[in-house]
XYZ file of C-alpha atoms in Angstrom:
405
model
C 78.076 -119.001 -61.815
C 78.658 -116.471 -64.861
C 75.251 -114.480 -63.889
C 77.017 -113.416 -60.467
C 79.015 -110.395 -60.331
C 82.738 -110.528 -61.066
C 83.133 -109.388 -57.372
C 81.003 -112.041 -56.050
C 82.822 -114.644 -58.543
C 86.409 -113.197 -56.737
C 84.729 -113.882 -53.168
C 83.800 -117.376 -54.199
C 87.260 -118.191 -55.628
C 88.759 -116.850 -52.547
C 86.766 -118.745 -50.216
C 87.525 -122.296 -52.127
C 91.109 -121.895 -51.839
C 91.371 -120.486 -48.391
C 88.730 -123.127 -47.209
C 91.174 -125.924 -48.701
C 94.298 -124.193 -47.126
C 92.703 -124.022 -43.562
C 91.323 -127.366 -43.701
C 94.542 -128.866 -44.593
C 96.416 -126.589 -42.137
C 94.010 -128.055 -39.366
C 94.682 -131.722 -40.108
C 98.020 -130.914 -39.894
C 97.841 -129.092 -36.779
C 96.277 -131.858 -35.125
C 98.568 -134.776 -36.462
C 101.720 -132.444 -35.365
C 100.472 -131.909 -32.123
C 99.859 -135.216 -31.315
C 103.135 -136.562 -32.551
C 104.764 -133.862 -30.174
C 102.619 -134.476 -27.281
C 100.839 -137.628 -27.534
C 98.024 -135.666 -25.291
C 94.384 -135.289 -25.383
C 94.775 -132.466 -22.901
C 97.105 -130.464 -25.407
C 94.668 -131.260 -28.107
C 91.439 -129.539 -26.379
C 93.803 -126.706 -25.259
C 94.637 -125.962 -28.775
C 90.916 -125.422 -29.815
C 90.584 -123.216 -26.581
C 93.340 -121.273 -27.764
C 91.489 -120.869 -30.900
C 88.011 -120.261 -29.615
C 88.442 -118.162 -26.601
C 90.120 -115.125 -28.066
C 88.104 -115.621 -30.867
C 84.791 -115.069 -29.191
C 86.354 -112.073 -26.779
C 87.297 -110.357 -30.190
C 83.703 -111.247 -31.533
C 81.885 -109.572 -28.365
C 83.640 -106.467 -28.612
C 84.550 -105.934 -32.295
C 80.955 -104.791 -33.892
C 81.400 -101.258 -33.376
C 84.673 -100.718 -35.305
C 83.556 -103.471 -38.289
C 80.875 -101.145 -39.717
C 83.743 -98.589 -40.415
C 86.380 -100.299 -42.369
C 86.690 -100.712 -46.062
C 85.740 -104.361 -46.415
C 87.375 -105.464 -49.352
C 90.825 -104.402 -48.266
C 90.347 -105.749 -44.865
C 89.355 -109.183 -46.502
C 92.635 -108.774 -48.352
C 94.604 -107.930 -45.199
C 93.273 -110.776 -43.240
C 94.333 -113.543 -45.954
C 97.913 -112.307 -46.078
C 98.004 -112.446 -42.157
C 96.918 -115.956 -42.465
C 99.179 -116.874 -45.235
C 101.991 -115.451 -43.023
C 100.802 -117.451 -39.930
C 101.038 -120.856 -41.309
C 104.625 -120.161 -41.727
C 105.355 -119.883 -38.248
C 105.188 -123.658 -37.050
C 107.211 -124.593 -40.036
C 109.884 -121.899 -39.073
C 110.073 -123.767 -35.782
C 110.371 -127.306 -37.662
C 112.998 -125.650 -39.937
C 115.167 -124.750 -36.914
C 114.888 -127.797 -35.633
C 113.318 -126.954 -32.040
C 110.250 -128.659 -30.765
C 109.582 -125.655 -28.252
C 109.742 -123.474 -31.516
C 107.217 -125.716 -33.055
C 104.726 -125.700 -30.317
C 105.249 -121.870 -29.790
C 104.458 -121.528 -33.675
C 101.122 -123.715 -33.484
C 100.024 -121.672 -30.341
C 100.353 -118.444 -32.021
C 98.815 -120.018 -35.438
C 95.819 -121.141 -33.793
C 95.543 -117.517 -31.879
C 95.788 -115.778 -35.100
C 93.376 -117.810 -36.903
C 90.969 -117.216 -34.205
C 91.409 -113.686 -33.973
C 91.172 -113.481 -38.222
C 88.181 -115.765 -38.649
C 85.147 -114.114 -37.069
C 86.455 -110.866 -38.758
C 86.668 -112.489 -42.111
C 83.233 -114.255 -41.769
C 81.467 -111.013 -40.535
C 82.735 -108.873 -43.252
C 82.147 -111.271 -45.952
C 78.659 -112.209 -45.076
C 78.053 -108.277 -44.916
C 79.709 -107.611 -48.386
C 77.403 -110.127 -49.974
C 74.183 -107.844 -50.328
C 76.494 -104.920 -51.960
C 78.099 -107.163 -54.636
C 74.860 -109.241 -55.414
C 71.211 -108.442 -56.554
C 68.643 -108.920 -54.282
C 67.140 -111.665 -56.126
C 70.333 -113.556 -56.128
C 71.112 -113.747 -52.186
C 69.897 -116.818 -51.626
C 71.611 -118.735 -54.193
C 74.613 -116.557 -53.409
C 74.500 -117.558 -49.772
C 73.678 -121.121 -50.769
C 76.846 -121.218 -52.962
C 79.113 -119.920 -50.246
C 77.790 -122.563 -47.595
C 78.160 -125.545 -50.060
C 81.539 -124.469 -50.702
C 82.558 -125.209 -46.799
C 80.926 -128.358 -47.156
C 82.435 -129.406 -50.070
C 86.293 -128.461 -48.935
C 85.319 -130.817 -45.533
C 85.007 -133.464 -48.150
C 87.931 -132.748 -50.496
C 90.408 -131.569 -48.034
C 91.221 -134.395 -46.343
C 91.529 -136.677 -49.163
C 93.932 -134.604 -50.972
C 95.876 -133.754 -47.779
C 96.123 -137.603 -47.196
C 97.821 -137.935 -50.947
C 100.086 -134.821 -50.001
C 101.271 -136.459 -47.008
C 102.249 -139.681 -48.926
C 104.734 -137.403 -51.168
C 105.980 -134.683 -48.918
C 106.886 -134.504 -45.130
C 103.957 -133.525 -43.074
C 105.285 -130.008 -42.116
C 105.709 -128.888 -45.489
C 102.120 -128.907 -46.085
C 101.967 -125.674 -43.997
C 103.332 -124.237 -47.264
C 100.527 -125.420 -49.081
C 97.941 -123.876 -46.884
C 100.267 -120.530 -47.064
C 99.926 -120.589 -50.930
C 96.273 -121.024 -50.830
C 95.874 -118.152 -48.588
C 98.298 -116.024 -50.919
C 95.873 -117.393 -53.952
C 92.758 -116.179 -52.090
C 94.677 -112.837 -51.717
C 95.040 -112.276 -55.087
C 91.773 -113.128 -56.122
C 90.039 -110.943 -53.874
C 92.349 -108.399 -55.204
C 90.219 -108.500 -58.075
C 87.397 -106.894 -56.272
C 86.838 -103.428 -56.776
C 86.830 -101.063 -53.557
C 83.242 -100.432 -53.464
C 82.286 -100.200 -49.631
C 83.892 -97.132 -49.259
C 81.249 -95.110 -50.311
C 78.934 -97.048 -48.383
C 80.731 -96.956 -44.681
C 78.600 -95.495 -41.789
C 79.684 -92.668 -40.297
C 81.587 -92.849 -37.138
C 79.499 -91.508 -34.523
C 82.187 -90.341 -32.246
C 80.478 -92.125 -29.457
C 82.723 -93.784 -26.712
C 83.402 -97.659 -27.794
C 80.926 -98.849 -25.083
C 78.327 -96.676 -26.156
C 78.412 -97.585 -29.987
C 78.606 -101.533 -28.663
C 75.245 -101.192 -26.807
C 73.854 -99.156 -29.599
C 74.539 -102.064 -31.866
C 73.030 -104.964 -29.724
C 69.998 -102.612 -29.431
C 69.244 -102.159 -32.822
C 69.836 -105.843 -33.318
C 67.500 -106.944 -30.668
C 65.068 -104.006 -31.925
C 64.477 -106.109 -34.919
C 62.325 -108.993 -34.004
C 62.791 -110.869 -37.398
C 66.667 -110.704 -37.075
C 66.485 -112.149 -33.485
C 64.169 -114.958 -34.581
C 66.373 -116.300 -37.469
C 69.584 -115.846 -35.504
C 67.831 -117.880 -32.363
C 66.777 -120.443 -34.942
C 70.262 -120.544 -36.682
C 71.731 -121.037 -33.188
C 69.826 -124.029 -32.491
C 71.603 -125.663 -35.616
C 74.984 -124.222 -34.447
C 74.290 -125.745 -30.992
C 73.298 -129.052 -32.707
C 76.114 -129.450 -34.704
C 78.573 -128.714 -31.542
C 77.000 -131.578 -29.762
C 77.438 -133.920 -32.672
C 81.075 -133.149 -32.581
C 81.179 -135.031 -29.260
C 78.238 -137.539 -30.061
C 79.079 -139.048 -33.630
C 81.668 -141.756 -32.696
C 79.757 -142.867 -29.352
C 76.662 -143.321 -31.566
C 78.263 -145.057 -34.536
C 80.732 -147.075 -32.814
C 79.223 -147.943 -29.687
C 75.512 -147.488 -29.780
C 75.450 -149.335 -33.107
C 78.453 -151.135 -33.005
C 80.026 -149.736 -36.207
C 83.721 -149.675 -37.660
C 85.680 -146.492 -38.273
C 85.136 -146.730 -41.902
C 81.449 -146.600 -41.082
C 81.733 -143.706 -38.921
C 83.762 -141.800 -42.064
C 80.653 -142.578 -44.190
C 78.444 -141.118 -41.332
C 80.501 -138.149 -41.392
C 80.779 -137.625 -44.899
C 76.950 -137.891 -45.475
C 76.064 -134.807 -44.220
C 78.272 -132.566 -46.258
C 77.049 -134.658 -49.146
C 73.341 -133.832 -48.584
C 74.171 -130.339 -48.232
C 75.741 -130.033 -51.793
C 72.674 -131.860 -53.251
C 70.372 -129.647 -50.925
C 71.807 -126.724 -52.532
C 70.921 -128.014 -55.900
C 67.518 -128.438 -54.690
C 67.444 -124.974 -53.409
C 67.693 -123.667 -57.181
C 64.607 -125.644 -58.043
C 62.347 -124.880 -55.344
C 59.898 -121.750 -54.296
C 61.720 -119.245 -51.958
C 58.989 -118.785 -49.307
C 58.589 -118.599 -45.483
C 56.943 -121.725 -45.414
C 59.778 -123.750 -47.392
C 62.344 -122.039 -45.473
C 60.530 -123.317 -42.089
C 60.016 -126.641 -43.604
C 63.625 -126.978 -44.317
C 64.466 -126.477 -40.533
C 61.614 -128.811 -39.469
C 63.147 -131.580 -41.240
C 66.677 -131.099 -40.514
C 65.687 -131.410 -37.134
C 63.581 -134.538 -37.704
C 66.764 -136.134 -38.897
C 68.167 -135.613 -35.556
C 64.903 -137.387 -33.992
C 65.054 -140.407 -36.073
C 68.426 -141.025 -35.004
C 66.854 -141.756 -31.525
C 64.966 -144.755 -33.421
C 67.555 -146.080 -35.769
C 68.885 -149.661 -35.178
C 71.267 -149.858 -38.351
C 74.023 -147.807 -39.349
C 72.717 -147.824 -42.964
C 69.680 -145.733 -41.660
C 71.999 -143.437 -39.574
C 73.834 -142.591 -43.035
C 70.072 -141.679 -44.518
C 69.355 -139.237 -41.490
C 72.717 -137.335 -41.991
C 72.145 -137.191 -45.602
C 68.774 -136.070 -45.145
C 69.624 -133.558 -42.627
C 72.122 -132.143 -45.194
C 69.536 -132.114 -47.929
C 67.160 -129.888 -45.880
C 69.237 -127.502 -43.916
C 70.478 -125.508 -46.881
C 66.877 -124.501 -47.172
C 66.694 -122.801 -44.519
C 70.190 -121.573 -43.884
C 70.400 -119.782 -47.312
C 66.878 -118.303 -47.235
C 67.660 -116.968 -43.601
C 70.940 -115.337 -44.545
C 69.413 -113.704 -47.289
C 66.413 -112.234 -45.192
C 68.895 -110.977 -42.731
C 70.795 -109.362 -45.345
C 67.815 -107.782 -46.756
C 65.928 -106.572 -43.569
C 68.965 -105.417 -41.750
C 69.676 -101.837 -42.083
C 72.253 -101.333 -44.686
C 74.292 -98.925 -42.670
C 74.371 -101.243 -39.427
C 74.958 -104.707 -41.373
C 78.293 -105.226 -40.587
C 77.631 -104.495 -37.035
C 74.547 -106.599 -36.992
C 76.404 -109.436 -38.653
C 79.227 -109.505 -35.981
C 76.530 -110.091 -33.419
C 74.753 -112.680 -35.320
C 78.145 -114.398 -35.593
C 79.046 -114.179 -32.278
C 75.609 -115.584 -31.068
C 76.695 -118.497 -33.440
C 80.243 -119.025 -32.163
C 78.634 -119.051 -28.550
C 75.989 -121.820 -29.438
C 78.645 -124.629 -30.785
C 80.631 -124.769 -27.838
C 77.252 -124.800 -25.608
C 76.192 -127.704 -27.735
C 80.052 -129.244 -27.288
C 79.475 -128.698 -23.404
C 76.139 -129.995 -23.254
C 76.525 -133.390 -24.933
C 79.950 -133.760 -22.728
C 78.651 -132.922 -19.678
C 78.880 -135.784 -16.954
C 76.025 -133.576 -15.132
C 73.630 -134.758 -17.787
C 73.044 -138.637 -17.092
C 71.556 -138.942 -20.632
C 71.867 -141.281 -23.305
C 73.549 -140.488 -26.640
C 70.086 -141.684 -28.298
C 68.236 -139.617 -25.911
C 70.497 -136.434 -26.357
C 69.847 -136.904 -30.226
C 66.084 -136.638 -28.968
C 66.441 -133.690 -27.114
C 68.627 -131.907 -30.024
C 66.205 -132.330 -32.649
C 63.300 -131.441 -30.169
C 65.306 -128.286 -29.901
C 65.108 -127.572 -33.584
C 61.686 -129.047 -34.328
C 59.576 -127.186 -31.959
C 60.304 -123.898 -32.701
C 60.329 -124.566 -36.440
C 57.039 -125.969 -36.348
C 55.636 -123.087 -34.502
C 56.881 -120.698 -37.198
C 56.043 -122.902 -40.000
C 52.244 -123.131 -38.914
C 52.550 -119.301 -38.090
C 53.644 -118.569 -41.700
C 50.947 -120.477 -43.423
C 48.316 -118.677 -41.298
C 49.721 -115.590 -42.027
C 49.838 -116.838 -46.051
C 45.875 -117.807 -45.535
C 44.771 -114.500 -43.844
C 46.695 -112.683 -46.734
C 45.017 -114.793 -49.485
C 41.588 -114.139 -47.425
C 42.130 -110.119 -47.413
C 42.828 -110.610 -51.237
C 39.486 -112.447 -52.047
C 37.785 -110.084 -50.308
C 39.023 -107.090 -52.284
């Protein structure tokens, strides 16, 4: 960790605490909403309140994000989110169920609006605070932080629920975002000198220009589409996991919990593996191929233990692709358009996940759970195999040219 710049360390620490605060707050949101309504429909509605404004803002914000001071905007977002977690707590303190519901709706709306902006800016800031040969490890480290918090936060939140009332955990979440703000405040403002000059074009023209530039770089488009197939799979498995473990395999809730935990555990191990292996296109596509294969294997497994191993395998191999593809995107995208192109990239990701959810939950597709895993796996494996073969052929041609010389 010491080899990274102080700015990256500040960003990383800020992400650790904010991810924990967000994960803990998300758990309390669900518990509190179900306690108030007892309604699955409300549970779905609260996620739509998060996703719909988020996707709308993500689709139109790209032109503006190229012209902001990233460090200041990241700090401001964390302050806004710290304040937003106090809104449902205020409803609880005044003793109003309607106030709590309004607070939950406002909180989800604010989080949905802030998250894509924060993710886009932090992604585009990494090349400015890291050396080029550090990008793969930096992206892998930040990505692993997300997985680690998905393991740690539920356990610590459960312990907190034993000693303090549920609603007061919002104070913990707010405090975590405030700590993140303090950590980000340690970052010197460097991007102000690297901001793209506003072209003074009308917003719609600037938006079209951003998408035109994105689609004019085939490698950016290819990596984004490949990554979006992974996001599609993640969305689908949110629906399929419980029916598969408890329905198809007749598992217990604790066995499902291990199944869900196996992927992030594998992801952490995969990030460690990433430090030891060559950073080449062939290895990158091999990681994607192996990760997709873990879904295909679920079509065949007959025991829960093998299902755990498949999830562990997927977690182990996907970071080999994710971290390297993110680094290539950051290197190949025009620096003066990186923030804008990152917003387009993230928008495609965020659309892919709900599409996966709809695919897995749609009654229109009369397909078994196992068959859906097979389809999801093939959607990843087939393009990964094509580009793996292409990269190997390209490498062979390169060596032939070298020998001829």
